[in-house]
XYZ file of C-alpha atoms in Angstrom:
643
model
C -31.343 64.445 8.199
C -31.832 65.856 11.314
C -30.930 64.123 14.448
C -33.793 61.696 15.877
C -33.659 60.595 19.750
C -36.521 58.438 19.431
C -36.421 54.302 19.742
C -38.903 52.506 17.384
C -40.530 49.253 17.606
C -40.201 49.118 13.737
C -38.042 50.298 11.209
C -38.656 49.554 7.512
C -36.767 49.685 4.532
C -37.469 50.231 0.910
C -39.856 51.093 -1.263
C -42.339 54.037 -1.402
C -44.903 55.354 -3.911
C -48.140 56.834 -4.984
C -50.727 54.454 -5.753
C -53.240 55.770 -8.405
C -56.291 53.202 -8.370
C -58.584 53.040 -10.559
C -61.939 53.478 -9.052
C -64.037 51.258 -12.160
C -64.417 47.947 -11.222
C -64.571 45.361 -13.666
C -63.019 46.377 -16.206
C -59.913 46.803 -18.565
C -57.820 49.318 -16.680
C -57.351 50.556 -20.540
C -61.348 51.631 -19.796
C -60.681 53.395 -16.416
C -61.120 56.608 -16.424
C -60.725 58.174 -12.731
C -58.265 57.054 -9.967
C -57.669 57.705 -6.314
C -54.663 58.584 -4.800
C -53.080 57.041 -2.116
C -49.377 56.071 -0.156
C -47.875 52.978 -1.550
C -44.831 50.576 -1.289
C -44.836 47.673 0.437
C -42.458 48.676 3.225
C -44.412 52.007 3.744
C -47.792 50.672 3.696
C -46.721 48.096 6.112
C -45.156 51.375 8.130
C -48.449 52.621 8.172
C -50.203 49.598 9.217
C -47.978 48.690 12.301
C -48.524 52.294 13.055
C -52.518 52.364 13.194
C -52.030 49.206 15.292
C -49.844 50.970 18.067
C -46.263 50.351 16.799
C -43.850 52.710 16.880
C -42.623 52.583 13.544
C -40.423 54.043 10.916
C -39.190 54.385 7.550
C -35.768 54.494 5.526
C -36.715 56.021 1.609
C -36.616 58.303 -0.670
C -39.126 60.396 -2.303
C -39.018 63.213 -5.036
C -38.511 66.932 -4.058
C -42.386 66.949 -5.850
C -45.893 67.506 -4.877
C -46.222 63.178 -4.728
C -43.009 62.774 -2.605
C -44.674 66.099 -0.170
C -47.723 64.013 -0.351
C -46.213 61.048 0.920
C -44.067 62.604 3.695
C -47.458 64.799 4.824
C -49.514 61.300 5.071
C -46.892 59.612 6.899
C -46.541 62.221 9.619
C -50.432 62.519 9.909
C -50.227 58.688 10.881
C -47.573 58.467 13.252
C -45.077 57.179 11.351
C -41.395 58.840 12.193
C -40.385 60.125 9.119
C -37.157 61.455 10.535
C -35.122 59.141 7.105
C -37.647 60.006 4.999
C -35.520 61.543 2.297
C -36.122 64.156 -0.382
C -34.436 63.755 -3.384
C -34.297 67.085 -5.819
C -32.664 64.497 -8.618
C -35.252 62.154 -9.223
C -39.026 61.982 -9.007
C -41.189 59.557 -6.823
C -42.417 56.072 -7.817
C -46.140 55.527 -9.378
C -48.176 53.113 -9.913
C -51.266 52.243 -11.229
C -53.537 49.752 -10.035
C -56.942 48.437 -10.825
C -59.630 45.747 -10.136
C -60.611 43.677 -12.720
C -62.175 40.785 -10.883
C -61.921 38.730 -8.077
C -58.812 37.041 -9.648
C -56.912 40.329 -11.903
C -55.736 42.818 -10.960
C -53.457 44.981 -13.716
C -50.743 47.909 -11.977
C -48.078 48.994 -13.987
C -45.040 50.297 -12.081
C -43.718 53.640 -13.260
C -40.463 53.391 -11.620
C -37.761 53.966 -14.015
C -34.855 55.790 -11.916
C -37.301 56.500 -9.040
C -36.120 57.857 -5.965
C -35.997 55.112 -3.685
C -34.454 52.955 -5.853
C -31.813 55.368 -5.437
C -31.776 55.004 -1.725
C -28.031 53.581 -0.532
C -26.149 53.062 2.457
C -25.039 56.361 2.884
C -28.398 57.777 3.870
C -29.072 55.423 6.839
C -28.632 57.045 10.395
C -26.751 53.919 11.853
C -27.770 55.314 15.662
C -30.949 55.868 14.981
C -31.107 52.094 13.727
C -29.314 50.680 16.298
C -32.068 51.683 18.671
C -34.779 50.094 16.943
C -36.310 46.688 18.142
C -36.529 45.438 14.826
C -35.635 46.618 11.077
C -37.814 45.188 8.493
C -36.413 44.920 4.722
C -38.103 43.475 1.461
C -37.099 41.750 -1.944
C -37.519 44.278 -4.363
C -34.598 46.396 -2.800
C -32.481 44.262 -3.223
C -32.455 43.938 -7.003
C -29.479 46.799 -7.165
C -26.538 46.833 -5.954
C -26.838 50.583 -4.079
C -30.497 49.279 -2.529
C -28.661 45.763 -1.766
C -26.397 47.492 0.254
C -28.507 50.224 1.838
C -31.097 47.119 2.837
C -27.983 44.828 4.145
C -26.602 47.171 6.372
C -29.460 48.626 8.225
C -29.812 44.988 8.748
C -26.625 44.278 9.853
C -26.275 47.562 11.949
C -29.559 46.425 14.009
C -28.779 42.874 14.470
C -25.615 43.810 15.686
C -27.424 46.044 18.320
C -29.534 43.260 19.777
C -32.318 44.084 17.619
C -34.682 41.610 14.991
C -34.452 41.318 10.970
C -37.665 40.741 9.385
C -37.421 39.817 5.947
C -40.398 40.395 3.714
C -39.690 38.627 0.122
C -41.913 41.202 -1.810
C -40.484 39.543 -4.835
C -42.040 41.230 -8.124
C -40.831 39.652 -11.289
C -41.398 42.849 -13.395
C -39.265 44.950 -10.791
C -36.328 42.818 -11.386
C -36.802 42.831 -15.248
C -38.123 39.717 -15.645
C -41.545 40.470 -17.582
C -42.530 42.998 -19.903
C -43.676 46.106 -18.473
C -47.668 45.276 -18.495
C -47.047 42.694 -16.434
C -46.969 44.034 -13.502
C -49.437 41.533 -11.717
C -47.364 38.667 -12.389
C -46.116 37.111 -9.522
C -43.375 34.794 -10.170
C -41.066 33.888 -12.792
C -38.326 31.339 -11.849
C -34.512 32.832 -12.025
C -31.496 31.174 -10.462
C -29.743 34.916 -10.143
C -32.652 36.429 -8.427
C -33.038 33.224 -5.758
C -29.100 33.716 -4.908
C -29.181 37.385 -4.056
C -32.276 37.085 -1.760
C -30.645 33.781 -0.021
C -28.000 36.427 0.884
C -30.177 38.013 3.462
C -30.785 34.621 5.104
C -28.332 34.335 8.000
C -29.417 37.689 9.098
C -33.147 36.963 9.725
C -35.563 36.423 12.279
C -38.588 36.420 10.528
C -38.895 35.579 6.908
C -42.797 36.238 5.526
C -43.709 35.822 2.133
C -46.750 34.120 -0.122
C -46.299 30.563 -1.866
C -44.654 31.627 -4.621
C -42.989 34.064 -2.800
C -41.281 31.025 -0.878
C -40.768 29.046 -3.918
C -38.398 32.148 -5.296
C -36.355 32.472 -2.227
C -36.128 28.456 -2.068
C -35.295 28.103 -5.238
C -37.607 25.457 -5.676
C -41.609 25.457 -6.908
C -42.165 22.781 -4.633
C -43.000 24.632 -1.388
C -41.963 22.109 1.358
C -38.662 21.201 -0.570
C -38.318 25.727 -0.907
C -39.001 25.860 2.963
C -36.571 22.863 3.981
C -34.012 25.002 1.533
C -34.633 28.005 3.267
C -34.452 26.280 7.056
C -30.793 25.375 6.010
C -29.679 28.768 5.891
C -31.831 30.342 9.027
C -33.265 29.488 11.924
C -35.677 32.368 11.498
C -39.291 32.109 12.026
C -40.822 31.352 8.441
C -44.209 32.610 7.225
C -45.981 31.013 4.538
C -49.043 33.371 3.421
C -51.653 30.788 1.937
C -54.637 33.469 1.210
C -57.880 32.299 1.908
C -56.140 29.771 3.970
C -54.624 32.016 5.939
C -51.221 31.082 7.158
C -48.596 28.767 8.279
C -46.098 29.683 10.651
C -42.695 27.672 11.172
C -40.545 27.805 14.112
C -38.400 24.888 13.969
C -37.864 21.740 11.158
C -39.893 21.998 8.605
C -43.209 19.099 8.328
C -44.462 17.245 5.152
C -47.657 19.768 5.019
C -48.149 23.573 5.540
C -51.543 22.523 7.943
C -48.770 21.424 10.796
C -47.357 24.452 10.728
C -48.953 26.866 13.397
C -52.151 28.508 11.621
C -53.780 30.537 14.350
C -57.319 31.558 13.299
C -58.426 32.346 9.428
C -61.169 34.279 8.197
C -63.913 33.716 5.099
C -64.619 37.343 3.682
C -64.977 38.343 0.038
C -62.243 39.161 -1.429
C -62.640 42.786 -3.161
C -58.938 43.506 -3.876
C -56.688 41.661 -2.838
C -53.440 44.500 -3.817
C -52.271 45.023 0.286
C -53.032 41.873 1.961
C -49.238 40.928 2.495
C -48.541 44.342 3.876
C -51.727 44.270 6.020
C -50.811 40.859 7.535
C -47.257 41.690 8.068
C -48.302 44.588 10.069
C -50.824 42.446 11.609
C -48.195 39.891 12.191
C -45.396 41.775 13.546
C -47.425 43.817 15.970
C -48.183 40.590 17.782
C -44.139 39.127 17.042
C -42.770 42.106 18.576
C -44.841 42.522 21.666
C -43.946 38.645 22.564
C -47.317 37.430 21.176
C -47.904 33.571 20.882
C -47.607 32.693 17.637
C -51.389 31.137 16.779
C -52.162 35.020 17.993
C -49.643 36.459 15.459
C -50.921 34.821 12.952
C -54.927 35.554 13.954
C -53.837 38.785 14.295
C -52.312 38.853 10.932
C -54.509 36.782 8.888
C -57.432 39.425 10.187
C -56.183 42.124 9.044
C -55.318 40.510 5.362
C -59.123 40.172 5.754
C -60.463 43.716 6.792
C -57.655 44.834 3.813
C -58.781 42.144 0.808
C -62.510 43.942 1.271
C -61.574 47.660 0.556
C -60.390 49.689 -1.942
C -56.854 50.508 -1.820
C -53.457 49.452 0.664
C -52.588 51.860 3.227
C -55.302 53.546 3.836
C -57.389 50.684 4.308
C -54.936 49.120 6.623
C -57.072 48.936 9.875
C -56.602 50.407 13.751
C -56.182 48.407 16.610
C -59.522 49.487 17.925
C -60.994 48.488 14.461
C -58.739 45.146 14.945
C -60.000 44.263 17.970
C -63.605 44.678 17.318
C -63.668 42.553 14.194
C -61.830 39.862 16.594
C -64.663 40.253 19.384
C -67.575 38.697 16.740
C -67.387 35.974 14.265
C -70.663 36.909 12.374
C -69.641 39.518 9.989
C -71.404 40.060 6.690
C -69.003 37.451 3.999
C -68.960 41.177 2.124
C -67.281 42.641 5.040
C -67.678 46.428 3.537
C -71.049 46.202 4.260
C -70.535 45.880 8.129
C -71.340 49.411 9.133
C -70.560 49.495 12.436
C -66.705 48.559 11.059
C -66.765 50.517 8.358
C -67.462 53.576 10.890
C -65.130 52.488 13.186
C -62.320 52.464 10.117
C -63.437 55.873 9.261
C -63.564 57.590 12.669
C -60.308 56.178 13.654
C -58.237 57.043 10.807
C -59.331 61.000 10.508
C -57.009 63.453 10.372
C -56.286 66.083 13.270
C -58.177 66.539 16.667
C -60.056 69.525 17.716
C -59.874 70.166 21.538
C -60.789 74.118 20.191
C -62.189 74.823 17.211
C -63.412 78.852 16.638
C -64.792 79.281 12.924
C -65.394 82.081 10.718
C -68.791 81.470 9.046
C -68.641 83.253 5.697
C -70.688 80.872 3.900
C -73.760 82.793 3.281
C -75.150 82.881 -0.104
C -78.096 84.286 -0.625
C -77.732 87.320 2.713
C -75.100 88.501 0.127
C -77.303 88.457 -2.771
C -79.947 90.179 -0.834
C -77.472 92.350 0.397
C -75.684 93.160 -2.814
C -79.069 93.872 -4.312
C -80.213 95.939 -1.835
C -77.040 98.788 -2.155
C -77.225 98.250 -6.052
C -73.685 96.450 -6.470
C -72.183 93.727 -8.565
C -71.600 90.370 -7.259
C -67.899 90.394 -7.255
C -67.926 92.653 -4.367
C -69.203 89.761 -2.484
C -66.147 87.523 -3.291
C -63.672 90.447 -2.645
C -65.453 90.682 0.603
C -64.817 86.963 1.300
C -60.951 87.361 0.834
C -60.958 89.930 2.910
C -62.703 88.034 5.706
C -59.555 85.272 4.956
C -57.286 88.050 5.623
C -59.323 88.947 8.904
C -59.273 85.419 10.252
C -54.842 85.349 9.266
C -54.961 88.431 11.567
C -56.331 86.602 14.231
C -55.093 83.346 13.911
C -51.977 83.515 13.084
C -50.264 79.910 12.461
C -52.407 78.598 14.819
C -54.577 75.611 13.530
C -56.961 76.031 15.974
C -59.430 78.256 13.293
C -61.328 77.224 10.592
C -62.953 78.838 8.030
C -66.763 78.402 6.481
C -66.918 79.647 2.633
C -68.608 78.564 -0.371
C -67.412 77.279 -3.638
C -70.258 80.294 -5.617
C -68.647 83.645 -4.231
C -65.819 82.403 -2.007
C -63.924 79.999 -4.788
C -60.538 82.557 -4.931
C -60.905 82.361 -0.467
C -60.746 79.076 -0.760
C -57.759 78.788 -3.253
C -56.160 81.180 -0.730
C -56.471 79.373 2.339
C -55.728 75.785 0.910
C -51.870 76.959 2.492
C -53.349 77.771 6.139
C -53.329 75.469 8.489
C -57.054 75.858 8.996
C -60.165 73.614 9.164
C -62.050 74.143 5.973
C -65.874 73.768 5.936
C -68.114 74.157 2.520
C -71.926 74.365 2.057
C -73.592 71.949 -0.011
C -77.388 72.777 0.471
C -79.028 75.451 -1.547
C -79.865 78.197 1.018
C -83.179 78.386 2.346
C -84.494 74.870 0.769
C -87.186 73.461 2.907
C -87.282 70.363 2.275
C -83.501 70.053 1.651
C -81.669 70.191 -1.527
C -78.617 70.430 -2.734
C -76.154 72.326 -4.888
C -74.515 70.583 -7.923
C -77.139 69.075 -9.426
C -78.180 65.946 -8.886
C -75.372 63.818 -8.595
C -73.979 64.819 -4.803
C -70.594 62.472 -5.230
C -69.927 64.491 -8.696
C -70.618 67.603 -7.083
C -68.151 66.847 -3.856
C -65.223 64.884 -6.184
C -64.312 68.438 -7.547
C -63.923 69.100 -3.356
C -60.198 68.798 -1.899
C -60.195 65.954 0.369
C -59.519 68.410 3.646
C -62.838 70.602 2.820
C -65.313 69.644 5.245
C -68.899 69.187 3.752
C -71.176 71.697 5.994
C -75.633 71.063 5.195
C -77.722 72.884 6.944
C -80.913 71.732 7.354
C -84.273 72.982 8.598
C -85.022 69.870 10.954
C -87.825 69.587 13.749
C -88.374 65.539 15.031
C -92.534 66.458 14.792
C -92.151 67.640 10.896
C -95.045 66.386 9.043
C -93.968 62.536 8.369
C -93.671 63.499 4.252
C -91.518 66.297 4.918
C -89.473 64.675 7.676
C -88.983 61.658 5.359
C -87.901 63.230 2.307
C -85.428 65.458 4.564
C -84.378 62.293 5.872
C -83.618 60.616 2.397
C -81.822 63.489 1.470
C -79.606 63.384 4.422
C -78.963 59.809 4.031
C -78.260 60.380 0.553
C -75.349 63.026 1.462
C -73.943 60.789 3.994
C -73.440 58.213 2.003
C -71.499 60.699 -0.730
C -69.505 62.089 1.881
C -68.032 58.577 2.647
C -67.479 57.476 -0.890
C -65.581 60.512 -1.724
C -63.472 60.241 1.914
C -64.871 64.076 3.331
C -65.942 64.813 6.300
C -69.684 65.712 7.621
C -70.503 68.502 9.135
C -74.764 68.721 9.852
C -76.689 71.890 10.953
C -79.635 71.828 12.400
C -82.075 74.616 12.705
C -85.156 74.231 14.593
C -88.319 75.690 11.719
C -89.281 78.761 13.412
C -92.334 78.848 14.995
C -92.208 74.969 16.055
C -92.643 74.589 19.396
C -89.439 73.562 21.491
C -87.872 72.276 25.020
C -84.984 70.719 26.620
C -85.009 67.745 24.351
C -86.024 68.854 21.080
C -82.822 69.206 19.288
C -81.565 66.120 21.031
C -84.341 63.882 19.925
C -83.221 65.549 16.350
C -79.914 64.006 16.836
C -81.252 60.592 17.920
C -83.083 60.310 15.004
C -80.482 60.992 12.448
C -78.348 58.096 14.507
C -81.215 56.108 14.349
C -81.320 56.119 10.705
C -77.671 55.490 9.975
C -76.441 59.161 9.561
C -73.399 59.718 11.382
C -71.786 63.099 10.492
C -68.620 63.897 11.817
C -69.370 67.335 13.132
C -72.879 68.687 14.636
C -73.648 72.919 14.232
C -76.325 73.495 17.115
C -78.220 76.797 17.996
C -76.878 78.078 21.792
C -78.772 76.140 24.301
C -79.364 78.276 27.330
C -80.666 75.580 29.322
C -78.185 73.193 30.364
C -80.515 70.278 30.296
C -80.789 71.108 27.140
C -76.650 70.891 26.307
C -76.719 67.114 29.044
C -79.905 65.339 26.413
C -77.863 66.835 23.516
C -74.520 65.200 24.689
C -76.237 62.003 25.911
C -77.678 61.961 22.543
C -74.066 62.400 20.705
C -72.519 60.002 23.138
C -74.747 57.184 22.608
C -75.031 57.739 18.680
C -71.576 57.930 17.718
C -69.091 58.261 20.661
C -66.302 58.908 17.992
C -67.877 61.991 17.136
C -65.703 64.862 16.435
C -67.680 67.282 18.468
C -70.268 70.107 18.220
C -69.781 73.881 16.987
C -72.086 76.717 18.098
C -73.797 78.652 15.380
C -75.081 82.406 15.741
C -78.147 82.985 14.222
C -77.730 86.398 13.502
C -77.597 87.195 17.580
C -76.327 90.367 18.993
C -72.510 89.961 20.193
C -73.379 90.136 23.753
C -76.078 87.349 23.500
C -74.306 85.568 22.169
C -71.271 85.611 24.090
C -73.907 84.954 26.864
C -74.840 82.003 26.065
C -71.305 80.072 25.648
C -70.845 79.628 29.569
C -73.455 77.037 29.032
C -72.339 75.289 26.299
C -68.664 75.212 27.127
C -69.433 72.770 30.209
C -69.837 70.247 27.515
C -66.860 68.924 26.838
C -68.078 67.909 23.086
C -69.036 71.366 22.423
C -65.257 72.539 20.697
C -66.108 76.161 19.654
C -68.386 78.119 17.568
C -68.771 78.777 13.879
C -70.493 82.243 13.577
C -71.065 84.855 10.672
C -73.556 87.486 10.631
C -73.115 88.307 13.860
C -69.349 89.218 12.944
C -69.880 90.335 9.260
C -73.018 91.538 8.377
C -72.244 95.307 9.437
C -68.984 95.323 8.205
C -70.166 94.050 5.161
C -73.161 95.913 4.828
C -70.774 99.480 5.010
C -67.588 97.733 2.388
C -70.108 97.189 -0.076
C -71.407 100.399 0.302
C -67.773 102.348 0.143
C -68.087 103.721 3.401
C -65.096 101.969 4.949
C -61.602 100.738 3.054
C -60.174 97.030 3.071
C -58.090 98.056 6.159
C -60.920 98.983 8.252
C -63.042 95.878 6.745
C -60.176 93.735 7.593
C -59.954 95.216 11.185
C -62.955 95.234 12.186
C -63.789 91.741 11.277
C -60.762 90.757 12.917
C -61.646 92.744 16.215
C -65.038 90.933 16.520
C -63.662 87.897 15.850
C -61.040 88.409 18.430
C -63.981 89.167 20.895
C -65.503 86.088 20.494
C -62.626 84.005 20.828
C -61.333 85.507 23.951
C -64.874 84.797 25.295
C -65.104 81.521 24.455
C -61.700 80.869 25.900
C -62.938 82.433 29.214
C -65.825 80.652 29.293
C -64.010 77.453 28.565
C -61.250 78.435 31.291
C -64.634 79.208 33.770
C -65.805 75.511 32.687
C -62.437 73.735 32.788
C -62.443 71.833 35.838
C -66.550 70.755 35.028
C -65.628 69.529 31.828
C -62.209 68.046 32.715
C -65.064 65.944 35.008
């Protein structure tokens, strides 16, 4: 571990995993036959939660030296969550398990956690200054079924309390992690055992606030009757208790314990279908605690909480479908959300915009994309195809030249000609951006075949889905409409299989054309539900033209990633001539541009007139020219766009 100056809000404890879910519904999980993968563990999805609300939280584990426990780590940095004891351990392999959705009532997971690594997580891998400084250290149930995990999870409490911080205790108890059920029966949420309710009591005099379901009470109690568990509980803390009643919300217990769970404070609750209900308890502890620790009242604490067990219970999967705090308070500001809250679209965008990965202030992109110019060209100087996906690895190794480690550059290629480019670069840091329409196809269509989600599940998650479409606002209504359908179509794909949008539009030549065209383009799509996260847009030389465009953006979807220039086949200079205007927009974050940097190259490679080296050079020098010009006419528009 390397040493960490940083004081947290939150600190938690325990387990971590990959979650494979099984993404049938209604059915035997025996019948499911894909999953998705996601971060799991109560204590890290609960990281991850208090982190999308504005915590500053972090995480004591272990994960496997292995692609999962890499996975784990990446996701947790992409989130904010300080990873700084986030250990790797070369010995043992990280934790599955596998979950699915039967009904509204089952839900089957099987833990594969035999020797897992953070079940191997002791003492001697805590940081005891970097705990000291947290505000509060949050540990759960489960690690405290062995004695090294016991240990590890007592001292980090002891070492914070001692420091002035808070113990949160999350009871996480799991019957089937402490050995209690056979191995199927991993749902199961309590089985009775005297040994089990006398190692969590341990924890007791520590805590400040103890959270944990019904049952969940009942084990730490030692008693199925809750009240009598609670009173049992109050005699060995003075901690806050939690009782987590589902649909009922929650009761919250400060002081002596009533004759009924409704006296306890309940803050608001929320009627919404429940979908899956694997993720709630993390989702309201997050919820919860980001209220306790900013010196929230406690009816707030538990709104706060009990809302985001809500937004959770309605969507696939735990951590990922933990929400924001922008997303939390805009399902707070209304009360009339649709009882199957997944179909609230403005939410559902909000979720989706505020949880992407990476932010482009500058984005410069090598378009090498093009399909059917190869073909053409390929036919025209009599050569195989396979010179056209050498060609595309060399225009990889062009855009390394320029780029460096930077991740600042992205790449355009296709999956037909460019598949071994794309293999190559999945190791860069760069943006990634992959055609789906078949070239040329007027109205749209797409590549794949008919089924678009089939086509884009073969996609890695980080390749951005790029459709250009031949678009005017005054296209014949038929033409416009069945555009339109196919765009809608694609949108919705892109958001079932979690990828990015990227749209290009292309005014039909010929059309006529002013200030607002492409901008009334734009409206339209908004207008109809389409909401990509990336727009492509011819140079505008008119800078009306670039102020209806970004009025247009703006008012559609002001979460919008931003908008890249394309090239059109233009001459270098024009080209470069028209980014003055379009780098006033602030929205506008580079360019993504091809022919005009390929096509000759290609044209004399394919031919044998020049080598890989000079390919690879000269590519990389006309690259290189645009990017310095964009940055100068960025630098030129700074203090405009800064306004």
């Amino acid at each position: 571990m390397g040493p960490s100056t940083q004081r947290l809000e939150l600190i938690t404890v325990g387990r971590s995993s990959v979650d494979l879910y099984g993404e049938q519904v209604g059915g035997r999980l025996e019948a499911t036959g894909s999953f998705a993968k996601y971060v799991g563990g109560s204590p890290t999805n609960t990281a991850v939660g208090a982190a999308r609300l504005g915590l500053n939280a972090g995480l004591v584990t272990r994960v496997g030296a292995d692609h999962m426990g890499r996975f784990i780590a990446e996701e947790l940095v992409w989130e904010g969550v300080d990873t700084h004891s986030v250990i790797a351990d070369p010995e043992r392999l990280t934790a599955l398990v596998i979950l699915g959705i039967r009904d509204r009532e089952s839900f089957p997971l099987i833990f594969y956690r035999e020797n897992c690594a953070d079940m191997a997580l002791d003492a001697g891998d805590l940081d005891r200054a970097w705990i000291e400084r947290a505000g509060a250290v949050l540990i759960n149930g489960t690690h405290l079924s062995t004695t090294g995990t016991f240990e590890a999870s007592m001292t980090a409490a002891r070492w914070c309390k001692a420091a002035g911080g808070r113990v949160i205790f999350d009871i996480d108890y799991r019957p089937v992690l402490w050995g209690l059920t056979e191995r199927d029966m991993g749902e199961n949420r309590f089985v009775a055992h005297d040994a089990v309710t006398e190692r969590l009591q341990q924890v007791l005099p520590l805590c400040d606030l103890i959270v944990g379901t019904e049952e969940e009470i009942h084990i730490l109690g030692g008693d199925i009757d809750t009240i009598a568990a609670l009173r049992a509980i109050r005699d060995r803390s003075d901690a806050t208790i939690v009782c987590k009643r589902g649909a009922l919300g929650c009761s919250a217990l400060a002081g002596p314990i009533p004759d009924s769970l409704d006296d306890g404070e309940r803050g608001e609750s929320f009627e919404i279908e429940v979908f899956n209900v694997l993720g709630a308890g993390d989702a309201f502890m997050a919820g919860f605690v980001r209220g306790w620790l900013r010196g929230e009242a406690l009816a707030t604490c538990c709104t706060w909480g009990n809302a985001c067990g809500a937004i959770v219970v309605s969507r696939h999967g735990c951590a990922p479908a933990m929400p924001t705090w922008p997303e939390l308070q805009l399902f707070l500001s209304k009360r009339d959300w649709p009882f199957r809250l997944r179909d609230a679209a403005a939410l559902e965008n909000l979720h989706w915009s505020t949880t992407r990965r990476r932010v482009h202030q500058n984005l410069t992109v090598l378009a090498v994309d093009h399909r059917s110019q190869f073909e053409d060209l390929a036919a025209e100087l009599g050569v195989g195809l396979d010179r056209v996906a050498r060609f595309k690895r060399l225009a990889l190794d062009a855009l390394d030249r320029v780029a460096g480690d930077s991740d600042e550059f992205g790449i355009l290629l296709d999956g037909r000609f460019g598949a071994d480019a794309l293999a190559a670069a999945a190791d860069r840091p760069y943006w990634i951006g992959r055609p789906i329409e078949l070239p040329r196809s007027r109205p749209l269509d797409f590549e794949g075949g008919a089924s678009l989600a089939a086509e884009l599940r073969d996609w890695p998650l980080n390749h951005v889905i790029k459709c250009l479409v031949f678009y005017h606002p005054d296209d014949e209504l038929e033409l416009r409409e069945a555009q339109e359908r196919e765009l809608l179509r694609l949108f919705d794909a892109a958001r079932r299989t979690r990828h990015e949008l990227l749209i290009e539009i292309i005014l039909p030549e010929g059309m006529p054309s002013d200030s607002h065209t492409v901008a009334r383009a734009i409206r339209r799509f908004y207008a109809i539900g389409i909401r990509p996260d990336w727009w492509k847009l011819e140079p505008q030389r008119d800078p009306a033209a670039w102020r209806h465009i970004e009025a247009a953006v703006r008012e559609g979807d002001p979460e919008c990633r931003g908008i890249l220039l394309l090239g059109l086949s233009s001459p270098m200079d024009e080209l470069i001539d028209s980014f003055p205007a379009a780098a006033r927009s602030p929205l506008v974050k580079g360019f993504a541009v091809g022919r005009t940097i390929f096509y000759d190259v290609a044209r004399e490679w394919m031919a044998g007139t020049i080598d890989d080296d000079a390919a690879i050079d000269a590519l990389a020098r006309r690259l290189s020219t645009l990017v310095e010009a964009w940055r100068k006419a960025r630098e030129c528009a700074r203090p405009e766009v800064a306004a």
